[in-house]
Tab-separated table of C-alpha atoms and ligand atoms in Angstrom:
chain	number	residue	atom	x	y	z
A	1	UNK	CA	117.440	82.474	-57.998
A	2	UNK	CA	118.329	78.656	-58.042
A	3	UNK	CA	116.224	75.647	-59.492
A	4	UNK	CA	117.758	72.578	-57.850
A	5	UNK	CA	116.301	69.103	-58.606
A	6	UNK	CA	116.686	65.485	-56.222
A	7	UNK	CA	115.284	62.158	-56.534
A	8	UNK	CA	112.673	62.360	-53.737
A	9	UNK	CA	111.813	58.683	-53.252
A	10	UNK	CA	109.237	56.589	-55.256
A	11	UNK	CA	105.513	56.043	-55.540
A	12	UNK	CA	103.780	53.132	-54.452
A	13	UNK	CA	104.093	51.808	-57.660
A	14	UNK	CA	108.067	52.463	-58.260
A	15	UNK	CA	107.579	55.436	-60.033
A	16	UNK	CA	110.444	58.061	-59.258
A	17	UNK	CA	109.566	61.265	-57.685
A	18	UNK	CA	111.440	64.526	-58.161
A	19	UNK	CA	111.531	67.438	-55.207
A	20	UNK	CA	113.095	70.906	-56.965
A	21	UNK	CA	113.615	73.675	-54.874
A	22	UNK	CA	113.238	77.192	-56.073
A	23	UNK	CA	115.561	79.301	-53.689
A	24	UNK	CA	116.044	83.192	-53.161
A	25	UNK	CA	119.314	84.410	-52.650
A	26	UNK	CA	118.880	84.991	-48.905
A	27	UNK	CA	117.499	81.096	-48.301
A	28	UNK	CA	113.819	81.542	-48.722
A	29	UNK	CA	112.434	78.646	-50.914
A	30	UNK	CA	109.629	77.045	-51.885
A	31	UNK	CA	109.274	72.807	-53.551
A	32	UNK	CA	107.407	71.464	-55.618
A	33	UNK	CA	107.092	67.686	-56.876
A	34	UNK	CA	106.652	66.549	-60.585
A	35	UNK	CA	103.997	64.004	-58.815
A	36	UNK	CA	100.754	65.929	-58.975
A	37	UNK	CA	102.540	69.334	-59.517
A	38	UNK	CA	102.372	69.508	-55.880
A	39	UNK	CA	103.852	72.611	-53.545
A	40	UNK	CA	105.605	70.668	-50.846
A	41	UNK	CA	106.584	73.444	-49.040
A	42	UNK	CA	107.264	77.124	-48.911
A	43	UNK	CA	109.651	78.477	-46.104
A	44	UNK	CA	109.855	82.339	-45.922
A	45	UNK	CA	110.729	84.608	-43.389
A	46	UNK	CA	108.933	85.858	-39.447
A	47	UNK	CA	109.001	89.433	-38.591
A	48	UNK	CA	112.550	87.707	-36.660
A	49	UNK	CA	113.882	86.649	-40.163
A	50	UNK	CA	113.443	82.975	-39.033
A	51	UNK	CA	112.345	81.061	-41.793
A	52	UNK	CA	108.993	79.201	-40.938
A	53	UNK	CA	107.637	76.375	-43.658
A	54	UNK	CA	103.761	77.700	-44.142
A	55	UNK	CA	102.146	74.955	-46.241
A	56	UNK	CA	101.190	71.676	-45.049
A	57	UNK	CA	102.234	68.821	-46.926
A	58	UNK	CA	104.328	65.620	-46.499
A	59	UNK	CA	107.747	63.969	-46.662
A	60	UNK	CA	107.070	60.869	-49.297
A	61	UNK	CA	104.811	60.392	-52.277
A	62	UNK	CA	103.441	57.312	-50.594
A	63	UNK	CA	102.079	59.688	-47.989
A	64	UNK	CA	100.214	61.707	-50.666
A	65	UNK	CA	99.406	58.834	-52.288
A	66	UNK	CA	97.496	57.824	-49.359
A	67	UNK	CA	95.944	60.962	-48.144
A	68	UNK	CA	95.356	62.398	-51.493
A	69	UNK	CA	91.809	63.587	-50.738
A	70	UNK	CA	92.814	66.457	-48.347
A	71	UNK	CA	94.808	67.820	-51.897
A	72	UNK	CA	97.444	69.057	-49.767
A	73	UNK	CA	99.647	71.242	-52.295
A	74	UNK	CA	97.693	69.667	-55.043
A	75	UNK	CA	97.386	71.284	-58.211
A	76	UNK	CA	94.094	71.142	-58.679
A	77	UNK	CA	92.367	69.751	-62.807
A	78	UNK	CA	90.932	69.255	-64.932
A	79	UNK	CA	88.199	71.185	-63.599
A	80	UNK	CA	88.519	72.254	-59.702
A	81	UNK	CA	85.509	72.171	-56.827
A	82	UNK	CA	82.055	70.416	-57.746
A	83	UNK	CA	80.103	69.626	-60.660
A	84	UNK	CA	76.678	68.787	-59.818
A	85	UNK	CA	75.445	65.399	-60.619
A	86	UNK	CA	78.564	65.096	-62.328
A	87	UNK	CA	77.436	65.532	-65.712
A	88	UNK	CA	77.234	68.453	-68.011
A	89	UNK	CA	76.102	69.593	-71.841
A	90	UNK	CA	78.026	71.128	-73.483
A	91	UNK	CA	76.018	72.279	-76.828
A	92	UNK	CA	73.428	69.703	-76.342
A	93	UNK	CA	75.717	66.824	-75.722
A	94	UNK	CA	75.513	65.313	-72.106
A	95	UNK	CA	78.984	64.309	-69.985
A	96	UNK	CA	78.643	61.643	-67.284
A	97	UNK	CA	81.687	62.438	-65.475
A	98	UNK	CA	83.048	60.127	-62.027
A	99	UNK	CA	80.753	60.632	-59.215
A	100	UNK	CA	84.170	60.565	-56.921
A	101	UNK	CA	81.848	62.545	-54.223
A	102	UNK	CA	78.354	60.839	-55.045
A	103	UNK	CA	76.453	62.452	-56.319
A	104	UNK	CA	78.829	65.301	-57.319
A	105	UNK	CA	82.247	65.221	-59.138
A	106	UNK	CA	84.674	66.799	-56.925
A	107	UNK	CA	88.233	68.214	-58.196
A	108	UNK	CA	88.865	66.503	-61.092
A	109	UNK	CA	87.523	63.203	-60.479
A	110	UNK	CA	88.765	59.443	-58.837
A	111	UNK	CA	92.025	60.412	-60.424
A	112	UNK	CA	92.533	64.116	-60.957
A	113	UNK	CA	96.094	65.673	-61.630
A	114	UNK	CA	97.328	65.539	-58.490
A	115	UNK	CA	97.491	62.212	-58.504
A	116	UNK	CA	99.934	61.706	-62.162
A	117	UNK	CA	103.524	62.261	-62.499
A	118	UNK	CA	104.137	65.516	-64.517
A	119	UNK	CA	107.212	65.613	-67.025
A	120	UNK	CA	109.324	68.520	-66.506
A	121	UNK	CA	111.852	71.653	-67.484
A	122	UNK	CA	113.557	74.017	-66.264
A	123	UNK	CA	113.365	76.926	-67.826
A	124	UNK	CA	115.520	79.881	-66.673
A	125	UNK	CA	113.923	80.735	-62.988
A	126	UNK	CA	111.018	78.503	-63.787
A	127	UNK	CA	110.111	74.751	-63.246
A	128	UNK	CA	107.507	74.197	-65.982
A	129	UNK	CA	105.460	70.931	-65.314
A	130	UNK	CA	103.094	69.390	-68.125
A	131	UNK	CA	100.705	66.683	-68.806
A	132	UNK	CA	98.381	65.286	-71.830
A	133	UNK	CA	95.168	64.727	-70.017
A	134	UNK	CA	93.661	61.805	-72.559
A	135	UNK	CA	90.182	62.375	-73.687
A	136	UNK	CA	87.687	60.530	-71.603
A	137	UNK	CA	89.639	61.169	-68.870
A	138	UNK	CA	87.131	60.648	-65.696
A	139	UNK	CA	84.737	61.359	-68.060
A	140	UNK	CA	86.148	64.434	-69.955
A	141	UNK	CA	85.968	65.676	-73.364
A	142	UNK	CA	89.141	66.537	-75.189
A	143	UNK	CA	92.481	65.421	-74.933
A	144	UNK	CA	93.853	67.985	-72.821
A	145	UNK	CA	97.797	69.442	-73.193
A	146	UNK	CA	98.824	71.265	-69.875
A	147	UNK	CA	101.140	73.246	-68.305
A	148	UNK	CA	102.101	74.639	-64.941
A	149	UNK	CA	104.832	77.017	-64.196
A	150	UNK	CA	106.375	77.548	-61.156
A	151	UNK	CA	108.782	80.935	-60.616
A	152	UNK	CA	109.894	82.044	-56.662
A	153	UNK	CA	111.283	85.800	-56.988
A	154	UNK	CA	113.903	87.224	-54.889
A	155	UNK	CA	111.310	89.121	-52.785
A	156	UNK	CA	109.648	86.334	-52.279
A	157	UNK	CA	106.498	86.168	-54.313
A	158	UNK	CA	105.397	82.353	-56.166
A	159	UNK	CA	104.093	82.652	-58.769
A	160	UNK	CA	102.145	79.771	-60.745
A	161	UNK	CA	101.409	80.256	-64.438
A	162	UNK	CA	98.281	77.731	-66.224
A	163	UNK	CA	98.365	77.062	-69.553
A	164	UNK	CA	95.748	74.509	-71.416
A	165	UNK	CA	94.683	73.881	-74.652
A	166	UNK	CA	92.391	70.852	-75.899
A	167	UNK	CA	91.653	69.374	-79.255
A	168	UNK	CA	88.178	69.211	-78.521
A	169	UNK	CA	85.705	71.890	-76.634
A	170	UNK	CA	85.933	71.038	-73.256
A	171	UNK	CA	85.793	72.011	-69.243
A	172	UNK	CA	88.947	73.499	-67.443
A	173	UNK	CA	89.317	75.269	-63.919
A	174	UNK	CA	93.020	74.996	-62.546
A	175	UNK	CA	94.094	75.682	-59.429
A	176	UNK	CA	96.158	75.458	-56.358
A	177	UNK	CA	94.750	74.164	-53.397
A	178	UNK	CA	97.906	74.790	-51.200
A	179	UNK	CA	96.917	74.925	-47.449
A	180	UNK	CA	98.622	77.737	-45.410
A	181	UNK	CA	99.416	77.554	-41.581
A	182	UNK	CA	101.100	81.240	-41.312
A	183	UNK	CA	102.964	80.603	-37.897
A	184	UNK	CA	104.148	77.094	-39.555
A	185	UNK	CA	102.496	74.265	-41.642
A	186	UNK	CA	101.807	72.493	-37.978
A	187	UNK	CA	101.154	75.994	-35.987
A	188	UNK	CA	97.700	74.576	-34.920
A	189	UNK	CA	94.676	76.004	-35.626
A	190	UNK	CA	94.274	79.024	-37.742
A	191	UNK	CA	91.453	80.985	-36.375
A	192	UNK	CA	93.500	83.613	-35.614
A	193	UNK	CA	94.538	84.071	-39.199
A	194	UNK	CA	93.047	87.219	-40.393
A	195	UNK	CA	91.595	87.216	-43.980
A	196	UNK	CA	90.344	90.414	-46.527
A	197	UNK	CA	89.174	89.409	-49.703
A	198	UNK	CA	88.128	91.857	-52.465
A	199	UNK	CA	84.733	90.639	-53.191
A	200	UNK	CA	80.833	91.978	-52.764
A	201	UNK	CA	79.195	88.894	-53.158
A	202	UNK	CA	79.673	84.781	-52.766
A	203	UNK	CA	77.906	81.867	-54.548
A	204	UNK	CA	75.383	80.846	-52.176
A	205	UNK	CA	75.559	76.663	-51.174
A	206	UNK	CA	72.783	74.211	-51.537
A	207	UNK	CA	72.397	71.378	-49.427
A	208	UNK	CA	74.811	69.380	-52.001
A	209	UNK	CA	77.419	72.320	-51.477
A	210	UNK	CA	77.150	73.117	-54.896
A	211	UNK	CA	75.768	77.148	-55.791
A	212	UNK	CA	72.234	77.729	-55.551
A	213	UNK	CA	73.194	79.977	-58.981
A	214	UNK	CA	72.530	83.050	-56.354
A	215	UNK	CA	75.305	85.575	-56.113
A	216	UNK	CA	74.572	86.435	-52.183
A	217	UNK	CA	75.554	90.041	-50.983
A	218	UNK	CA	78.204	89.485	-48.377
A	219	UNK	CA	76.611	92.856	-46.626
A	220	UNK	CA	76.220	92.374	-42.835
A	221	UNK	CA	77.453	88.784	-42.993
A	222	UNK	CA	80.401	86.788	-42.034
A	223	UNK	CA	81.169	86.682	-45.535
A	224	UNK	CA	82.052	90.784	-45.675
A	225	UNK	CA	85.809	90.152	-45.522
A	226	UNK	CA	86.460	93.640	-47.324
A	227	UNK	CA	88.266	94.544	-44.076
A	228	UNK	CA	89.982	92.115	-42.701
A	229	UNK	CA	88.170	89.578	-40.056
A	230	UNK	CA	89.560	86.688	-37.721
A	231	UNK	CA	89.059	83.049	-39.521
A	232	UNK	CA	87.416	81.914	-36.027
A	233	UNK	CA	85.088	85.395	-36.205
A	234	UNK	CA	83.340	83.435	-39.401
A	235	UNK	CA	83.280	80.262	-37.962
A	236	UNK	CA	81.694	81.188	-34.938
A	237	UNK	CA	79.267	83.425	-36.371
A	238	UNK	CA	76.300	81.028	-36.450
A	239	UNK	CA	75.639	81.849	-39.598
A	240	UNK	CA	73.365	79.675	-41.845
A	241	UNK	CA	76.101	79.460	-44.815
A	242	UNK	CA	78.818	78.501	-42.306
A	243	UNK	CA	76.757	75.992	-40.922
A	244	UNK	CA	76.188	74.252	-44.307
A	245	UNK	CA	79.743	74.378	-45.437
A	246	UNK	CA	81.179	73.447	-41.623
A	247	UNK	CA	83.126	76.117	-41.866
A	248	UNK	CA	84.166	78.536	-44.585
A	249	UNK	CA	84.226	76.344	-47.628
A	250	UNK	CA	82.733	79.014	-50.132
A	251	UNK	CA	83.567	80.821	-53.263
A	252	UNK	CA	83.889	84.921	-53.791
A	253	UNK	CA	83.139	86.317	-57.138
A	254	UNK	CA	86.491	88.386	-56.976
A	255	UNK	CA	85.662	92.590	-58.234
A	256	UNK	CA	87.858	93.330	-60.940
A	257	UNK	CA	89.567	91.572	-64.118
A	258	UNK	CA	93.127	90.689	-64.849
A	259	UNK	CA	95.918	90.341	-62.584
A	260	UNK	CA	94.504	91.967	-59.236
A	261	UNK	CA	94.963	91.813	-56.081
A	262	UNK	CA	92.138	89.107	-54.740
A	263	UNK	CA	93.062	88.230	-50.951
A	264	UNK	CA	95.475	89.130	-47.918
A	265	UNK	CA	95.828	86.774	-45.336
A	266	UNK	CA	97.958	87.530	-42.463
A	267	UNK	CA	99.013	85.856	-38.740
A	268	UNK	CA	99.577	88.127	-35.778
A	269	UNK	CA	101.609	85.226	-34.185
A	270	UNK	CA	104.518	85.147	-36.662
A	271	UNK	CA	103.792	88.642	-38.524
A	272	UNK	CA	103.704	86.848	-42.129
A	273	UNK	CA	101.308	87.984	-44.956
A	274	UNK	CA	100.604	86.430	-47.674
A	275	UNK	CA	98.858	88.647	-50.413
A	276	UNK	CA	97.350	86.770	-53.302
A	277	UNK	CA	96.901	88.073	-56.909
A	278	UNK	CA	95.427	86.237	-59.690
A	279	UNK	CA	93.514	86.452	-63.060
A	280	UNK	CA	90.839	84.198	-61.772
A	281	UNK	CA	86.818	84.994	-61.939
A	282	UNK	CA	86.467	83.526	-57.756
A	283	UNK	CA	88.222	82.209	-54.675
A	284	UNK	CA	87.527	79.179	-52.666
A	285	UNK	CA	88.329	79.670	-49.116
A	286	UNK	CA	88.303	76.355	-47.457
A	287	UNK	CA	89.112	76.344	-43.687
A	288	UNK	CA	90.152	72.542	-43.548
A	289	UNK	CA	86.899	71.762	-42.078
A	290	UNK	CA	86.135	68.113	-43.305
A	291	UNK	CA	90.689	67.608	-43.005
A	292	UNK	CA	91.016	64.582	-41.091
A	293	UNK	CA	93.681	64.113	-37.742
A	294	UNK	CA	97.137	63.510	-39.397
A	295	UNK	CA	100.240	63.304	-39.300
A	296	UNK	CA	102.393	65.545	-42.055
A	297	UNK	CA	106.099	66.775	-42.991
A	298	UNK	CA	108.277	66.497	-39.533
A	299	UNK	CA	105.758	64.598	-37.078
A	300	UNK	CA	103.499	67.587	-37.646
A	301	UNK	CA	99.730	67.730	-36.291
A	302	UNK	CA	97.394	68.467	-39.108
A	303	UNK	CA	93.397	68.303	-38.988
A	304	UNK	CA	90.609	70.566	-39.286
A	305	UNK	CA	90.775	74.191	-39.415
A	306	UNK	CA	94.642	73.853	-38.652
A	307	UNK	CA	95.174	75.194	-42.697
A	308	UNK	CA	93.464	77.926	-44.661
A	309	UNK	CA	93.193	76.785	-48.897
A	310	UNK	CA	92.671	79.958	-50.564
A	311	UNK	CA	91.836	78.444	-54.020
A	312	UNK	CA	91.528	80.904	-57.058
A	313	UNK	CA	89.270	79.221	-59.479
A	314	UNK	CA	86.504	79.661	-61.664
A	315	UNK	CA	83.104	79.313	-60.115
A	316	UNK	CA	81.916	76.005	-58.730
A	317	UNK	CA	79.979	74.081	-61.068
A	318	UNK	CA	80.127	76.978	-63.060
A	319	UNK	CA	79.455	74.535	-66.420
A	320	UNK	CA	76.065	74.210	-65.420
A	321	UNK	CA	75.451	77.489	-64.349
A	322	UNK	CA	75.413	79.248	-67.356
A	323	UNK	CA	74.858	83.347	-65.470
A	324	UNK	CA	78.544	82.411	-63.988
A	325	UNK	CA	81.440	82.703	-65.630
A	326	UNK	CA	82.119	80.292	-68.465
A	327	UNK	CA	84.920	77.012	-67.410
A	328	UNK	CA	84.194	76.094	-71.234
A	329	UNK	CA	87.265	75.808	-73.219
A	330	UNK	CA	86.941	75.696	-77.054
A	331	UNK	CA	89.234	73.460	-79.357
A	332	UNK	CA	92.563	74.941	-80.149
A	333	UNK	CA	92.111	78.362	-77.711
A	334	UNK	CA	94.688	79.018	-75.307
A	335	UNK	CA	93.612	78.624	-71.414
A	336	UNK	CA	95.970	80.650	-69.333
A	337	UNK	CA	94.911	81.949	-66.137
A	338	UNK	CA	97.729	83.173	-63.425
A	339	UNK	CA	97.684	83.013	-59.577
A	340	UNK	CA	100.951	84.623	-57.746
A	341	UNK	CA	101.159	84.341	-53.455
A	342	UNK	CA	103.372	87.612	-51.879
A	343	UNK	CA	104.598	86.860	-48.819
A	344	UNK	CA	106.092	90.003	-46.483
A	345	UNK	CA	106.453	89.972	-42.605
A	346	UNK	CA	105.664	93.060	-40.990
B	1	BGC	C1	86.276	71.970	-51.332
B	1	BGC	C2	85.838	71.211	-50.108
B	1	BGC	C3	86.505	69.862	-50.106
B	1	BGC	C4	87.995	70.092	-50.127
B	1	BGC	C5	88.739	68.805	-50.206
B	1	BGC	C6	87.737	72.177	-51.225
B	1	BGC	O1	88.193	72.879	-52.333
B	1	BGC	O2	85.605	73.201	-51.469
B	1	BGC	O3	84.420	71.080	-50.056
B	1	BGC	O4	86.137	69.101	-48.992
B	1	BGC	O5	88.374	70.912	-51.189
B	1	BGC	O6	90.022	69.002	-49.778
């Protein structure tokens, strides 16, 4: 394996950006930018041995500057999806946090971690990214020392390591929210994606598309992915729940604990699989439905439903629904949750 680092170009602002590329001996690779701790791209191999590039991003920080609220690549903090009204208690004490999707607080806030340069090492195989989250930070409790930790085996499997710890009890749900086009990062629309996911139940939405607090039975819905199902077979499926979210935009509550197999997504065009494992309570699938028209890395088309995010998280506004479970991180305890994608062509 190879760690490579080069100046990739500037923010807005003049800040320099770093690209490294994590590469397997046979040319497989995947990048990732110390702005945002951002996966810029992951290029893996077809059932030809072609390599194809199967996550959407872009080719300058201004461009994620500018588009940032897709969260293409983005690692995802301090706490991922909604938080309802954004505000919270947290043993009697209420948080305003930014309203960055009135009323809700969406992903961190106006300025989550995508959107700060990361300092970084390289540790052996790894690229370890971290950042001091400030306390107060969009509205946050605790200051907030975090890592991320990228590794890219020779058989192809990424593998992203989170590590937190605050000085005060606080909120924190990391995550990657990495869109994957399969047949290529601008292979159109991904309905024919096929997706199984390892779950018996999904937190219902409410009109605000945060949870109801109900843990629906996916039983004889479009939400029964146990077997694997078409992307377009759920959209199409008229289903109340995929009305309200336009689209899958929905957490699981993943079976199991520990580092388990969650969700296999797979593309009958280019024969690519991707097979994600992670230590996370739920997955957010979110079939681009809201993603604008635009233009991303090489000229490519990208809008909605042309990307898959398969986001393992904690539940959605899980801090104020105390049955799910608990984003609550206590002073001085170690946060460390672990998310790995396996990609194999058949
Ligand atoms: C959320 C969507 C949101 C999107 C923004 C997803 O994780 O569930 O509701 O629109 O992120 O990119």
């Amino acid at each position: 394996m190879s760690v490579t680092a080069r100046p990739w170009g500037a923010t807005r602002e003049g800040t320099p950006v770093t690209l490294f590329r994590l590469e397997a001996p046979d040319g497989a690779y995947v990048q990732v930018l110390d702005y945002g701790a951002i996966l810029q791209a992951a290029a893996v191999p077809d059932r030809t041995g072609r390599l194809r590039d199967v996550c959407l991003g872009f080719d300058t920080p201004a461009e994620y500057q500018e588009k940032h609220d897709g969260y293409l690549g983005a690692l995802v903090g301090r706490c991922a999806n909604r938080i309802r009204g954004a505000r919270f208690q947290l043993d009697g004490r209420p948080w305003p946090l930014a309203a960055n999707q009135p009323p809700n607080h969406l992903h961190g806030g106006v300025r989550g971690f995508d959107q700060y340069l990361w300092d970084h090492r390289v540790q052996d195989d790894a690229l370890v990214l971290t950042r001091r989250s400030p306390a107060g930070e969009e509205g946050y409790p605790g200051a907030l020392q975090t890592e991320a930790q990228y590794t890219f085996t020779p058989d192809h499997v990424l593998r992203l390591t989170l590590r937190a710890v605050s000085d005060a009890d606080t909120v924190v749900n990391l995550t990657s929210h990495a869109y994957w086009n399969l047949n290529g990062h601008g292979g159109g629309d991904v309905g024919e994606h096929t997706l199984s996911i390892d779950a018996i139940a999904y937190t219902e939405l409410a009109a605000d598309n945060c949870p109801t607090g109900t843990l629906a039975s996916v039983v004889g819905t479009p939400f029964d992915l146990r077997i694997p199902r078409a992307l377009s077979a759920g959209w199409d499926a008229g289903h109340p729940q995929i009305r309200q979210g336009g689209g899958y935009d929905h957490n699981w509550a993943l079976r199991g604990r520990g580092l388990r197999e969650a969700a296999v997504l797979h593309a009958p065009e280019s024969g690519i699989t991707l097979t994600l494992s992670t230590t996370q309570p739920g997955l957010q699938v979110y079939t681009a439905n809201f993603l604008p028209e635009m233009t991303g890395k090489g000229r490519a088309a990208y809008g909605r439903r042309r990307g898959v995010a398969l986001e393992a998280q904690g539940f959605p506004n899980a801090v104020n629904q105390p049955e799910f479970p608990s984003t609550v991180l206590r002073a001085g305890e170690p946060y460390h949750q672990e998310i790995a994608f396996a990609f194999t062509h058949d």
